[in-house]
């Protein structure tokens, strides 16, 4: 039985399976998923990772908007930079189960959402990072 998942954006990271096998000859890293041997994530696993990242995008975008409403003294660029540093620190320390490529995608997506909101509000665009 196959499940149809909503389309995952083409730019969402699809990282190869991680692992190592000792020995001289090259090896292919596979794992059993149901009755198949696969390399990488199943469609369901990829969708769950995408869904988690998209949820984080929405939370971070809301957080940035609240921070901006409370403190107009800090620029949007500075707010985003600080949040990206904090998020990256949580990923590298193992607090969040998100890959470095996924946090990069997540922050890019947060910037896109905020740019859309600024454009809709008629506010001048934000700087590129």
N, CA, C and O atoms as a DFTB+ gen file, in Angstrom:
516 C
 N C O
     1  1       0.842      -1.179       0.000
     2  2       0.000       0.000       0.000
     3  2       0.887       1.243       0.000
     4  3       1.761       1.375       0.857
     5  1       0.678       2.143      -0.936
     6  2       1.458       3.370      -0.985
     7  2       0.600       4.527      -0.531
     8  3      -0.594       4.594      -0.821
     9  1       1.226       5.425       0.179
    10  2       0.544       6.613       0.661
    11  2       1.031       7.799      -0.152
    12  3       2.230       7.939      -0.395
    13  1       0.119       8.643      -0.568
    14  2       0.500       9.836      -1.309
    15  2       0.735      10.972      -0.325
    16  3      -0.172      11.380       0.401
    17  1       1.956      11.475      -0.310
    18  2       2.303      12.587       0.556
    19  2       2.254      13.864      -0.263
    20  3       2.511      13.841      -1.467
    21  1       1.923      14.984       0.385
    22  2       1.977      16.258      -0.341
    23  2       3.386      16.480      -0.889
    24  3       4.363      15.943      -0.367
    25  1       3.469      17.265      -1.929
    26  2       4.757      17.518      -2.576
    27  2       5.732      18.185      -1.605
    28  3       5.388      19.143      -0.913
    29  1       6.924      17.666      -1.572
    30  2       8.000      18.254      -0.779
    31  2       8.798      19.122      -1.743
    32  3       9.139      18.675      -2.837
    33  1       9.101      20.365      -1.348
    34  2       9.833      21.255      -2.262
    35  2      11.136      20.627      -2.754
    36  3      11.805      19.895      -2.025
    37  1      11.478      20.926      -3.994
    38  2      12.701      20.373      -4.583
    39  2      13.954      20.791      -3.831
    40  3      14.948      20.065      -3.828
    41  1      13.914      21.968      -3.187
    42  2      15.116      22.442      -2.497
    43  2      15.249      21.899      -1.073
    44  3      16.216      22.218      -0.382
    45  1      14.283      21.079      -0.626
    46  2      14.395      20.493       0.705
    47  2      15.498      19.436       0.673
    48  3      15.544      18.625      -0.251
    49  1      16.395      19.434       1.677
    50  2      17.533      18.509       1.653
    51  2      17.114      17.037       1.653
    52  3      16.260      16.609       2.429
    53  1      17.732      16.300       0.774
    54  2      17.558      14.851       0.704
    55  2      18.954      14.263       0.845
    56  3      19.652      14.020      -0.140
    57  1      19.334      14.045       2.078
    58  2      20.697      13.637       2.360
    59  2      20.846      12.127       2.257
    60  3      19.919      11.379       2.567
    61  1      22.016      11.689       1.820
    62  2      22.252      10.245       1.758
    63  2      22.320       9.651       3.164
    64  3      22.524      10.357       4.151
    65  1      22.145       8.349       3.218
    66  2      22.216       7.657       4.502
    67  2      23.595       7.854       5.117
    68  3      24.609       7.857       4.419
    69  1      23.612       8.017       6.437
    70  2      24.872       8.205       7.132
    71  2      25.285       6.884       7.765
    72  3      24.450       6.130       8.264
    73  1      26.563       6.622       7.737
    74  2      27.069       5.419       8.364
    75  2      28.420       5.077       7.795
    76  3      28.867       5.666       6.810
    77  1      29.061       4.128       8.421
    78  2      30.369       3.700       7.959
    79  2      30.502       2.203       8.174
    80  3      30.017       1.644       9.158
    81  1      31.171       1.580       7.228
    82  2      31.458       0.169       7.321
    83  2      32.947       0.015       7.043
    84  3      33.448       0.485       6.022
    85  1      33.643      -0.638       7.948
    86  2      35.082      -0.800       7.793
    87  2      35.434      -1.743       6.664
    88  3      34.596      -2.502       6.178
    89  1      36.680      -1.679       6.261
    90  2      37.164      -2.587       5.233
    91  2      37.781      -1.848       4.079
    92  3      37.644      -0.632       3.949
    93  1      38.465      -2.602       3.240
    94  2      39.196      -2.023       2.124
    95  2      38.286      -1.716       0.937
    96  3      38.412      -0.659       0.319
    97  1      37.390      -2.611       0.620
    98  2      36.552      -2.445      -0.561
    99  2      35.384      -1.500      -0.270
   100  3      34.848      -1.485       0.838
   101  1      34.992      -0.705      -1.287
   102  2      33.836       0.184      -1.109
   103  2      32.575      -0.634      -0.831
   104  3      32.420      -1.750      -1.326
   105  1      31.693      -0.065      -0.044
   106  2      30.459      -0.744       0.319
   107  2      29.278       0.189       0.101
   108  3      29.420       1.411       0.122
   109  1      28.123      -0.401      -0.107
   110  2      26.894       0.364      -0.251
   111  2      26.135       0.234       1.065
   112  3      25.914      -0.875       1.551
   113  1      25.738       1.358       1.635
   114  2      25.012       1.343       2.895
   115  2      23.518       1.227       2.604
   116  3      22.910       2.149       2.060
   117  1      22.941       0.100       2.967
   118  2      21.515      -0.166       2.753
   119  2      20.888      -0.579       4.069
   120  3      21.574      -1.010       4.997
   121  1      19.581      -0.441       4.133
   122  2      18.839      -0.923       5.290
   123  2      17.505      -1.485       4.812
   124  3      17.026      -1.165       3.723
   125  1      16.929      -2.316       5.640
   126  2      15.678      -2.954       5.263
   127  2      14.513      -2.066       5.698
   128  3      14.438      -1.642       6.852
   129  1      13.616      -1.794       4.769
   130  2      12.372      -1.064       5.048
   131  2      11.243      -1.909       4.476
   132  3      11.007      -1.927       3.268
   133  1      10.558      -2.602       5.360
   134  2       9.521      -3.526       4.883
   135  2      10.187      -4.697       4.196
   136  3      11.010      -5.395       4.788
   137  1       9.826      -4.905       2.946
   138  2      10.408      -6.021       2.199
   139  2      11.459      -5.551       1.195
   140  3      11.838      -6.304       0.297
   141  1      11.926      -4.329       1.337
   142  2      12.904      -3.776       0.395
   143  2      14.167      -3.359       1.125
   144  3      14.150      -3.084       2.325
   145  1      15.263      -3.318       0.379
   146  2      16.504      -2.726       0.862
   147  2      16.602      -1.342       0.237
   148  3      16.465      -1.182      -0.976
   149  1      16.843      -0.337       1.088
   150  2      16.886       1.032       0.574
   151  2      18.128       1.749       1.080
   152  3      18.731       1.365       2.082
   153  1      18.485       2.779       0.372
   154  2      19.551       3.678       0.782
   155  2      18.900       5.040       0.966
   156  3      18.251       5.545       0.050
   157  1      19.064       5.627       2.115
   158  2      18.444       6.923       2.373
   159  2      17.113       6.766       3.087
   160  3      16.824       5.733       3.692
   161  1      16.314       7.819       3.000
   162  2      15.036       7.857       3.711
   163  2      13.900       7.314       2.856
   164  3      13.917       7.434       1.631
   165  1      12.909       6.712       3.518
   166  2      11.689       6.327       2.812
   167  2      10.889       7.605       2.555
   168  3      11.198       8.655       3.118
   169  1       9.880       7.520       1.718
   170  2       9.024       8.686       1.463
   171  2       8.395       9.181       2.765
   172  3       8.300      10.386       3.002
   173  1       7.969       8.237       3.603
   174  2       7.339       8.610       4.869
   175  2       8.336       9.329       5.789
   176  3       7.996      10.339       6.406
   177  1       9.552       8.811       5.878
   178  2      10.575       9.435       6.724
   179  2      10.931      10.828       6.218
   180  3      11.069      11.765       7.004
   181  1      11.079      10.960       4.895
   182  2      11.396      12.262       4.312
   183  2      10.265      13.247       4.591
   184  3      10.519      14.398       4.946
   185  1       9.017      12.802       4.433
   186  2       7.885      13.690       4.691
   187  2       7.844      14.120       6.147
   188  3       7.559      15.282       6.436
   189  1       8.125      13.204       7.074
   190  2       8.127      13.564       8.496
   191  2       9.206      14.602       8.800
   192  3       8.977      15.518       9.591
   193  1      10.378      14.468       8.183
   194  2      11.459      15.446       8.398
   195  2      11.039      16.804       7.819
   196  3      11.242      17.845       8.445
   197  1      10.453      16.777       6.616
   198  2       9.971      18.018       5.998
   199  2       8.900      18.671       6.872
   200  3       8.941      19.875       7.122
   201  1       7.951      17.871       7.331
   202  2       6.857      18.384       8.155
   203  2       7.395      19.026       9.441
   204  3       6.916      20.081       9.858
   205  1       8.387      18.389      10.064
   206  2       8.987      18.939      11.283
   207  2       9.697      20.253      10.996
   208  3       9.594      21.202      11.774
   209  1      10.417      20.310       9.879
   210  2      11.120      21.546       9.518
   211  2      10.130      22.658       9.182
   212  3      10.330      23.804       9.584
   213  1       9.081      22.337       8.462
   214  2       8.074      23.345       8.104
   215  2       7.371      23.863       9.354
   216  3       7.061      25.051       9.439
   217  1       7.117      22.986      10.324
   218  2       6.536      23.415      11.596
   219  2       7.490      24.384      12.312
   220  3       7.063      25.405      12.851
   221  1       8.775      24.050      12.308
   222  2       9.771      24.934      12.918
   223  2       9.824      26.273      12.192
   224  3       9.989      27.313      12.829
   225  1       9.688      26.260      10.884
   226  2       9.652      27.508      10.094
   227  2       8.529      28.408      10.604
   228  3       8.740      29.593      10.860
   229  1       7.340      27.838      10.748
   230  2       6.187      28.627      11.188
   231  2       6.409      29.191      12.589
   232  3       6.088      30.349      12.858
   233  1       6.965      28.360      13.486
   234  2       7.236      28.819      14.851
   235  2       8.269      29.942      14.874
   236  3       8.093      30.942      15.568
   237  1       9.357      29.768      14.103
   238  2      10.410      30.789      14.086
   239  2       9.924      32.092      13.448
   240  3      10.266      33.178      13.916
   241  1       9.138      31.988      12.392
   242  2       8.607      33.195      11.749
   243  2       7.702      33.959      12.721
   244  3       7.772      35.185      12.800
   245  1       6.858      33.238      13.456
   246  2       6.007      33.885      14.468
   247  2       6.852      34.528      15.561
   248  3       6.562      35.637      16.010
   249  1       7.892      33.829      15.981
   250  2       8.778      34.349      17.021
   251  2       9.457      35.634      16.555
   252  3       9.536      36.604      17.309
   253  1       9.945      35.643      15.320
   254  2      10.594      36.847      14.777
   255  2       9.603      38.006      14.745
   256  3       9.949      39.127      15.117
   257  1       8.383      37.747      14.307
   258  2       7.369      38.818      14.257
   259  2       7.092      39.370      15.650
   260  3       6.971      40.583      15.822
   261  1       6.988      38.484      16.654
   262  2       6.765      38.949      18.028
   263  2       7.947      39.765      18.528
   264  3       7.766      40.811      19.152
   265  1       9.153      39.290      18.257
   266  2      10.355      40.009      18.697
   267  2      10.420      41.393      18.059
   268  3      10.783      42.374      18.707
   269  1      10.065      41.454      16.791
   270  2      10.095      42.742      16.069
   271  2       9.026      43.687      16.614
   272  3       9.253      44.894      16.695
   273  1       7.872      43.155      16.985
   274  2       6.797      43.995      17.525
   275  2       7.183      44.545      18.901
   276  3       6.834      45.672      19.251
   277  1       7.909      43.732      19.675
   278  2       8.293      44.143      21.024
   279  2       9.507      45.061      21.047
   280  3       9.608      45.934      21.909
   281  1      10.419      44.873      20.116
   282  2      11.668      45.641      20.138
   283  2      12.009      46.147      18.744
   284  3      12.629      45.441      17.950
   285  1      11.602      47.359      18.461
   286  2      11.895      47.968      17.162
   287  2      13.343      48.438      17.070
   288  3      13.804      48.830      15.998
   289  1      14.067      48.398      18.203
   290  2      15.440      48.906      18.195
   291  2      16.393      47.945      17.479
   292  3      17.434      48.376      16.984
   293  1      16.059      46.667      17.416
   294  2      16.920      45.705      16.737
   295  2      16.425      45.504      15.311
   296  3      15.227      45.350      15.076
   297  1      17.364      45.507      14.354
   298  2      16.978      45.339      12.957
   299  2      16.505      43.908      12.704
   300  3      16.833      42.986      13.450
   301  1      15.736      43.751      11.646
   302  2      15.260      42.429      11.258
   303  2      16.442      41.522      10.946
   304  3      16.443      40.348      11.315
   305  1      17.432      42.057      10.276
   306  2      18.636      41.290       9.944
   307  2      19.314      40.776      11.213
   308  3      19.701      39.609      11.277
   309  1      19.460      41.635      12.224
   310  2      20.091      41.232      13.484
   311  2      19.252      40.175      14.205
   312  3      19.795      39.215      14.752
   313  1      17.949      40.352      14.205
   314  2      17.059      39.377      14.853
   315  2      17.195      38.013      14.190
   316  3      17.331      36.999      14.874
   317  1      17.159      37.986      12.860
   318  2      17.295      36.724      12.132
   319  2      18.668      36.091      12.352
   320  3      18.773      34.873      12.503
   321  1      19.703      36.900      12.368
   322  2      21.059      36.380      12.582
   323  2      21.175      35.733      13.957
   324  3      21.756      34.657      14.095
   325  1      20.628      36.383      14.960
   326  2      20.685      35.856      16.318
   327  2      19.923      34.532      16.405
   328  3      20.402      33.573      17.012
   329  1      18.751      34.485      15.803
   330  2      17.947      33.258      15.829
   331  2      18.645      32.134      15.077
   332  3      18.612      30.982      15.509
   333  1      19.272      32.460      13.965
   334  2      19.980      31.429      13.203
   335  2      21.166      30.877      14.002
   336  3      21.416      29.672      13.980
   337  1      21.878      31.728      14.690
   338  2      22.995      31.283      15.536
   339  2      22.474      30.365      16.639
   340  3      23.048      29.306      16.893
   341  1      21.384      30.772      17.294
   342  2      20.803      29.951      18.364
   343  2      20.322      28.599      17.832
   344  3      20.552      27.565      18.458
   345  1      19.659      28.610      16.686
   346  2      19.144      27.363      16.107
   347  2      20.295      26.442      15.702
   348  3      20.239      25.236      15.941
   349  1      21.314      26.995      15.102
   350  2      22.473      26.196      14.696
   351  2      23.158      25.587      15.919
   352  3      23.592      24.435      15.884
   353  1      23.251      26.353      16.984
   354  2      23.846      25.849      18.228
   355  2      23.036      24.667      18.763
   356  3      23.613      23.682      19.224
   357  1      21.720      24.754      18.707
   358  2      20.874      23.657      19.193
   359  2      21.025      22.409      18.326
   360  3      20.972      21.288      18.831
   361  1      21.211      22.604      17.030
   362  2      21.407      21.470      16.133
   363  2      22.756      20.808      16.407
   364  3      22.831      19.588      16.546
   365  1      23.823      21.609      16.486
   366  2      25.154      21.028      16.677
   367  2      25.331      20.405      18.054
   368  3      26.133      19.485      18.215
   369  1      24.593      20.894      19.053
   370  2      24.697      20.313      20.397
   371  2      23.826      19.073      20.558
   372  3      23.895      18.393      21.582
   373  1      23.004      18.775      19.546
   374  2      22.156      17.592      19.609
   375  2      20.807      17.823      20.277
   376  3      20.046      16.874      20.463
   377  1      20.494      19.069      20.642
   378  2      19.194      19.350      21.255
   379  2      18.059      19.187      20.257
   380  3      16.958      18.780      20.628
   381  1      18.319      19.499      18.998
   382  2      17.320      19.351      17.942
   383  2      17.784      18.267      16.984
   384  3      18.958      18.224      16.615
   385  1      16.878      17.397      16.580
   386  2      17.196      16.333      15.634
   387  2      16.948      16.823      14.213
   388  3      16.061      16.340      13.510
   389  1      17.752      17.788      13.818
   390  2      17.661      18.380      12.482
   391  2      19.085      18.445      11.944
   392  3      20.017      18.774      12.678
   393  1      19.250      18.136      10.679
   394  2      20.594      18.169      10.099
   395  2      21.013      19.616       9.821
   396  3      20.159      20.498       9.738
   397  1      22.300      19.863       9.678
   398  2      22.754      21.206       9.306
   399  2      22.118      21.694       7.998
   400  3      21.778      22.870       7.876
   401  1      21.957      20.790       7.021
   402  2      21.321      21.186       5.754
   403  2      19.857      21.557       5.978
   404  3      19.346      22.474       5.336
   405  1      19.181      20.852       6.881
   406  2      17.773      21.154       7.157
   407  2      17.627      22.483       7.889
   408  3      16.671      23.214       7.631
   409  1      18.548      22.823       8.799
   410  2      18.432      24.115       9.485
   411  2      18.727      25.250       8.508
   412  3      18.131      26.322       8.606
   413  1      19.636      25.023       7.572
   414  2      19.900      26.030       6.532
   415  2      18.641      26.247       5.700
   416  3      18.274      27.387       5.417
   417  1      17.978      25.161       5.307
   418  2      16.736      25.258       4.531
   419  2      15.658      25.962       5.355
   420  3      14.923      26.803       4.838
   421  1      15.571      25.613       6.638
   422  2      14.561      26.192       7.526
   423  2      14.731      27.702       7.626
   424  3      13.754      28.443       7.520
   425  1      15.955      28.164       7.827
   426  2      16.181      29.610       7.956
   427  2      15.917      30.331       6.624
   428  3      15.414      31.454       6.612
   429  1      16.255      29.689       5.524
   430  2      15.948      30.274       4.207
   431  2      14.442      30.441       4.060
   432  3      13.958      31.466       3.580
   433  1      13.715      29.419       4.480
   434  2      12.249      29.447       4.385
   435  2      11.653      30.513       5.307
   436  3      10.680      31.171       4.939
   437  1      12.229      30.692       6.507
   438  2      11.766      31.752       7.422
   439  2      11.935      33.105       6.738
   440  3      11.029      33.937       6.772
   441  1      13.084      33.325       6.122
   442  2      13.330      34.598       5.418
   443  2      12.316      34.813       4.293
   444  3      11.831      35.926       4.089
   445  1      12.000      33.734       3.562
   446  2      11.017      33.844       2.478
   447  2       9.650      34.240       3.023
   448  3       8.989      35.117       2.467
   449  1       9.223      33.596       4.109
   450  2       7.923      33.926       4.705
   451  2       7.875      35.370       5.179
   452  3       6.889      36.074       4.963
   453  1       8.954      35.806       5.831
   454  2       8.994      37.185       6.325
   455  2       9.022      38.178       5.174
   456  3       8.400      39.237       5.257
   457  1       9.735      37.851       4.102
   458  2       9.775      38.735       2.934
   459  2       8.389      38.861       2.309
   460  3       7.980      39.946       1.896
   461  1       7.662      37.725       2.242
   462  2       6.294      37.757       1.703
   463  2       5.404      38.648       2.568
   464  3       4.607      39.428       2.046
   465  1       5.540      38.531       3.890
   466  2       4.737      39.330       4.823
   467  2       5.071      40.810       4.672
   468  3       4.176      41.654       4.635
   469  1       6.375      41.124       4.583
   470  2       6.779      42.520       4.413
   471  2       6.242      43.092       3.104
   472  3       5.787      44.235       3.055
   473  1       6.300      42.290       2.052
   474  2       5.803      42.731       0.749
   475  2       4.294      42.973       0.799
   476  3       3.796      43.960       0.257
   477  1       3.575      42.060       1.456
   478  2       2.121      42.197       1.578
   479  2       1.751      43.434       2.396
   480  3       0.741      44.085       2.127
   481  1       2.587      43.755       3.409
   482  2       2.337      44.919       4.248
   483  2       2.822      46.219       3.612
   484  3       2.554      47.300       4.137
   485  1       3.534      46.124       2.484
   486  2       4.066      47.313       1.837
   487  2       5.324      47.852       2.503
   488  3       5.684      49.013       2.309
   489  1       5.992      47.011       3.287
   490  2       7.226      47.401       3.952
   491  2       8.383      47.152       3.021
   492  3       8.369      46.163       2.288
   493  1       9.399      48.017       3.017
   494  2      10.574      47.767       2.164
   495  2      11.183      46.404       2.466
   496  3      11.099      45.921       3.595
   497  1      11.791      45.786       1.469
   498  2      12.358      44.446       1.589
   499  2      13.459      44.342       2.613
   500  3      14.033      45.342       3.045
   501  1      13.739      43.130       2.988
   502  2      14.796      42.902       3.965
   503  2      16.082      42.558       3.245
   504  3      16.051      42.101       2.103
   505  1      17.209      42.771       3.896
   506  2      18.477      42.500       3.243
   507  2      18.684      41.006       3.012
   508  3      18.194      40.170       3.772
   509  1      19.420      40.687       1.950
   510  2      19.773      39.302       1.666
   511  2      20.861      38.857       2.611
   512  3      21.706      39.650       3.026
   513  1      20.832      37.568       2.952
   514  2      21.890      37.016       3.811
   515  2      22.557      35.860       3.151
   516  3      23.473      35.267       3.721
